[in-house]
Structures are given as C-alpha cells and as structure tokens.
C-alpha cells in the first residue's frame, strides 16, 4: 500500500501542475517499478484517481482526491524525471519522500513581471497573425498587459478560474474596444480577439485532445475539453461585451 | 503569398509560440525548441497552401511536422507536450471558435434575415473549427506514430 501511496504522490504532482494524463500514469507506474510492484487498472478523473490491484487473496482499491489543476510544467517535468530515476534504480525508494517535497516546492520558472510581459506580447503577436495592422498590435499589447496584471492580482486573492477569466477578459476587451472606438485601428475582430488571447486555455485543450486520442483516458479528456469550453464561453462573453460598445 | 510574407509570418508564429511557452511555464531550455515548432508549423502550412494544397491538408502536415521538429530538438520524450502546445497554436482556428460562440449569442436575439445570416455563419465557423481541430489532432497523432516508429517504440502505446 505504501508503494501505491508514494506513486500517487508523484503522479499527482504531474496532474495538478498541467501534465497530460498519460504522463501522470507513466510516472505512477515508474515509481511502482522502483518498488518492484505493479497494479491493474488506474482510473483518472479531474477530481480523483482510483487504483485497483490484487494481492494477499483479496482485491483492494485506493481512491485519492486530485487538488485544483494549475500550471507549473517545471514541477510536472521534475516529477516525471524523478519517477524515471526511481524506475531505473538510480534513486532508492527510501529517499523518495524528501525528493517529493523538493519537487512540490519548486517555484514557477518565471517572475510575475515576465508572465505579464509575455501575456501582452502574446496578444500583440496574435493580432498580427490574424491580419491586423501595427496600431492594433499596440492596442492588443496594452489591453493584454493590463488584463494580465489585473488577473495576477485577482488570482493572488484566490478568485476561481472561470470568474477570473471573465473579469480579466472584460478588462482587456473593453480597453481594446476603447482603442477601436477612438479610431486607432479599423481591425475590429482581430484586435478584440487578440486582446483576450493570453487566457485561451491551451493546455487544457491540448491535454484533452491527447487524452481522447490515447483512447485510454477518454472520460478525463472530455472533462478537460468541457472545462476549456467553459473558459472559451467566458472569453466570448467578454469580447461580445466590448463589441456591443463599438457597433 | 510571397516568400517574405511567409517567412515573416513564420517568425511571428515562432515568437508567439515562445511567449505562449512562457505563459504555460515551459522550462527555459524548451523555449528555443518551442520557437522552432511554432515557426515550422506556420511556415510549412503557408508554403503548402501557396503551392496549391488544401488548407486542411496543409494544417495536418504542419501539425505532424511540429511533432517531428519537437522530437528532433527535445530528446526527452516525457515533456514533449510543452513544445506541441506552443507549436500547434499558430495553426488553431481560434478566430473561428470565437466567431462561432458570438454567432450563437447573436442567434438568440436576431430575427428575419439577420437570423438566417447568423445561422449560416455559425454553421460555417463551427465547420471550420471542427475540421481544423481534427486536422491538427490527426497530424499530431501521425507525427507521434512516426516518432515512435523511428525510436522503435510501440506505435499504439499511450501518447
């Protein structure tokens, strides 16, 4: 049982930090290899994982809750590497506990300012890729930057993801709408869309598709896609709100 | 579309993928590979469409190319989704997705000819979104299969 609990500790780091389900399961089984054990079925959902296995003349099932899904791919990657080392025998199972704590404590690889600047640039660059002019590039940059700044402040206060996306989207889209209303650029649709693009739930969408394509993780894949769709609706509401001012 | 426009759009797509990689907290060592994935995606799709290949086939091939470029630049298998996410985003039908959702909102209040136009627009945008997304998914799966064959792994093992 200790082996399963430890393996789940490591696998859940992958899941809770934005890793694909297949990676989480591979990580789980790699840690078990270190304990010279294997289990039967592993069922993944966004809120819990169940592991079934037979041993000592009886079948047992372990259920473990999964915490909120965030994004820290450095942690997810470190957990996967840790499990590979355990599977290869480079790290003994006795040393696993402190290593798990070390991985859990890994900070985000970029400072808040860099993330805000990246968000602003994401909005600006996608506006150009959608065919907008340089004025729209500037509007999208400012709108994305301000929205990302407000988003980081609201996130620090613990606002849930959906309202956070809606509020930040409204701020970004409204600022972009103001620039368009002032006649700075004629490219209405690309500018409005670009202004909220930094919040597009890309990881959930891609992880969802990877889960669905793998076939083994169809249900959690659908959950991820549904989550992403909800956030897309929040962004569309924000864009529609700003669009109503312009027309 | 001339060569310079294709190159410039490719560079913009590469930069876009880079900053998206930062937002998605990709480790710093993956930022350069993510740039090349994004650049290849857009560049290959634009080159193929300018040569007369259909948009969806071009998208499919470009998505497969992203996996091959990612696998060539990032040796570790376990974290390649980081590059894939950033790399395929310049191919995504993001505008169609937003337009489809906005059409859905318009339909609820439109009447007469406006309603017909909104319904047609919704069908058109949804179709583009589904087919483009499907092309990306098939392209990614094909690329992964090729990488697995090259590495001597089971093709239908979990991705």
CSV table of C-alpha atoms in Angstrom, one decimal, chain A residues 98-179:
chain,number,residue,atom,x,y,z
A,98,UNK,CA,12.3,14.3,0.6
A,99,UNK,CA,12.5,14.3,-3.2
A,100,UNK,CA,8.8,14.6,-3.5
A,101,UNK,CA,8.8,17.6,-1.1
A,102,UNK,CA,11.6,19.2,-3.1
A,103,UNK,CA,9.6,18.9,-6.3
A,104,UNK,CA,6.4,20.2,-4.7
A,105,UNK,CA,8.4,23.3,-3.5
A,106,UNK,CA,9.7,24.2,-7.0
A,107,UNK,CA,8.6,27.7,-7.8
A,108,UNK,CA,7.3,29.0,-11.2
A,109,UNK,CA,10.2,29.4,-13.6
A,110,UNK,CA,9.3,33.0,-14.5
A,111,UNK,CA,8.6,36.0,-12.4
A,112,UNK,CA,5.2,37.7,-12.4
A,113,UNK,CA,6.5,40.6,-14.5
A,114,UNK,CA,7.8,38.3,-17.1
A,115,UNK,CA,4.5,36.5,-17.3
A,116,UNK,CA,2.6,39.8,-17.7
A,117,UNK,CA,5.0,40.9,-20.4
A,118,UNK,CA,4.6,37.5,-22.2
A,119,UNK,CA,0.8,37.9,-22.0
A,120,UNK,CA,1.0,41.3,-23.5
A,121,UNK,CA,3.2,40.1,-26.3
A,122,UNK,CA,1.0,37.0,-26.9
A,123,UNK,CA,-2.0,39.3,-27.5
A,124,UNK,CA,0.1,41.7,-29.7
A,125,UNK,CA,1.6,38.9,-31.9
A,126,UNK,CA,-1.6,37.0,-32.4
A,127,UNK,CA,-3.2,40.3,-33.6
A,128,UNK,CA,-0.6,40.4,-36.4
A,129,UNK,CA,-1.1,36.7,-37.2
A,130,UNK,CA,-4.8,37.4,-37.5
A,131,UNK,CA,-4.0,40.1,-40.1
A,132,UNK,CA,-4.3,43.3,-38.0
A,133,UNK,CA,-2.2,46.5,-38.5
A,134,UNK,CA,0.5,47.9,-36.2
A,135,UNK,CA,-2.0,50.1,-34.4
A,136,UNK,CA,-4.0,47.0,-33.5
A,137,UNK,CA,-0.7,45.4,-32.4
A,138,UNK,CA,-0.2,48.3,-29.9
A,139,UNK,CA,-3.8,48.2,-28.7
A,140,UNK,CA,-3.7,44.4,-28.1
A,141,UNK,CA,-0.3,44.8,-26.3
A,142,UNK,CA,-1.7,47.3,-23.9
A,143,UNK,CA,-5.0,45.5,-23.4
A,144,UNK,CA,-3.3,42.1,-22.9
A,145,UNK,CA,-0.8,43.6,-20.5
A,146,UNK,CA,-3.3,45.4,-18.3
A,147,UNK,CA,-5.7,42.4,-18.2
A,148,UNK,CA,-2.8,40.1,-17.3
A,149,UNK,CA,-1.8,42.5,-14.5
A,150,UNK,CA,-5.3,42.6,-13.0
A,151,UNK,CA,-5.6,38.8,-13.5
A,152,UNK,CA,-2.4,38.2,-11.4
A,153,UNK,CA,-3.7,40.4,-8.6
A,154,UNK,CA,-7.1,38.7,-8.6
A,155,UNK,CA,-5.5,35.3,-8.7
A,156,UNK,CA,-3.4,36.1,-5.7
A,157,UNK,CA,-6.7,36.8,-3.8
A,158,UNK,CA,-7.9,33.3,-4.7
A,159,UNK,CA,-10.6,34.1,-7.3
A,160,UNK,CA,-11.7,30.8,-9.1
A,161,UNK,CA,-10.7,30.3,-12.7
A,162,UNK,CA,-14.0,31.0,-14.5
A,163,UNK,CA,-14.8,34.4,-12.9
A,164,UNK,CA,-11.1,35.3,-13.0
A,165,UNK,CA,-11.1,34.7,-16.8
A,166,UNK,CA,-14.4,36.6,-17.3
A,167,UNK,CA,-13.3,39.7,-15.3
A,168,UNK,CA,-9.8,39.8,-16.8
A,169,UNK,CA,-11.3,39.3,-20.3
A,170,UNK,CA,-13.8,42.1,-19.8
A,171,UNK,CA,-11.0,44.5,-18.8
A,172,UNK,CA,-8.8,43.5,-21.7
A,173,UNK,CA,-11.6,43.5,-24.3
A,174,UNK,CA,-13.0,46.8,-23.0
A,175,UNK,CA,-9.6,48.5,-23.3
A,176,UNK,CA,-9.2,47.2,-26.8
A,177,UNK,CA,-12.8,48.3,-27.6
A,178,UNK,CA,-11.9,51.8,-26.3
A,179,UNK,CA,-8.9,52.0,-28.7
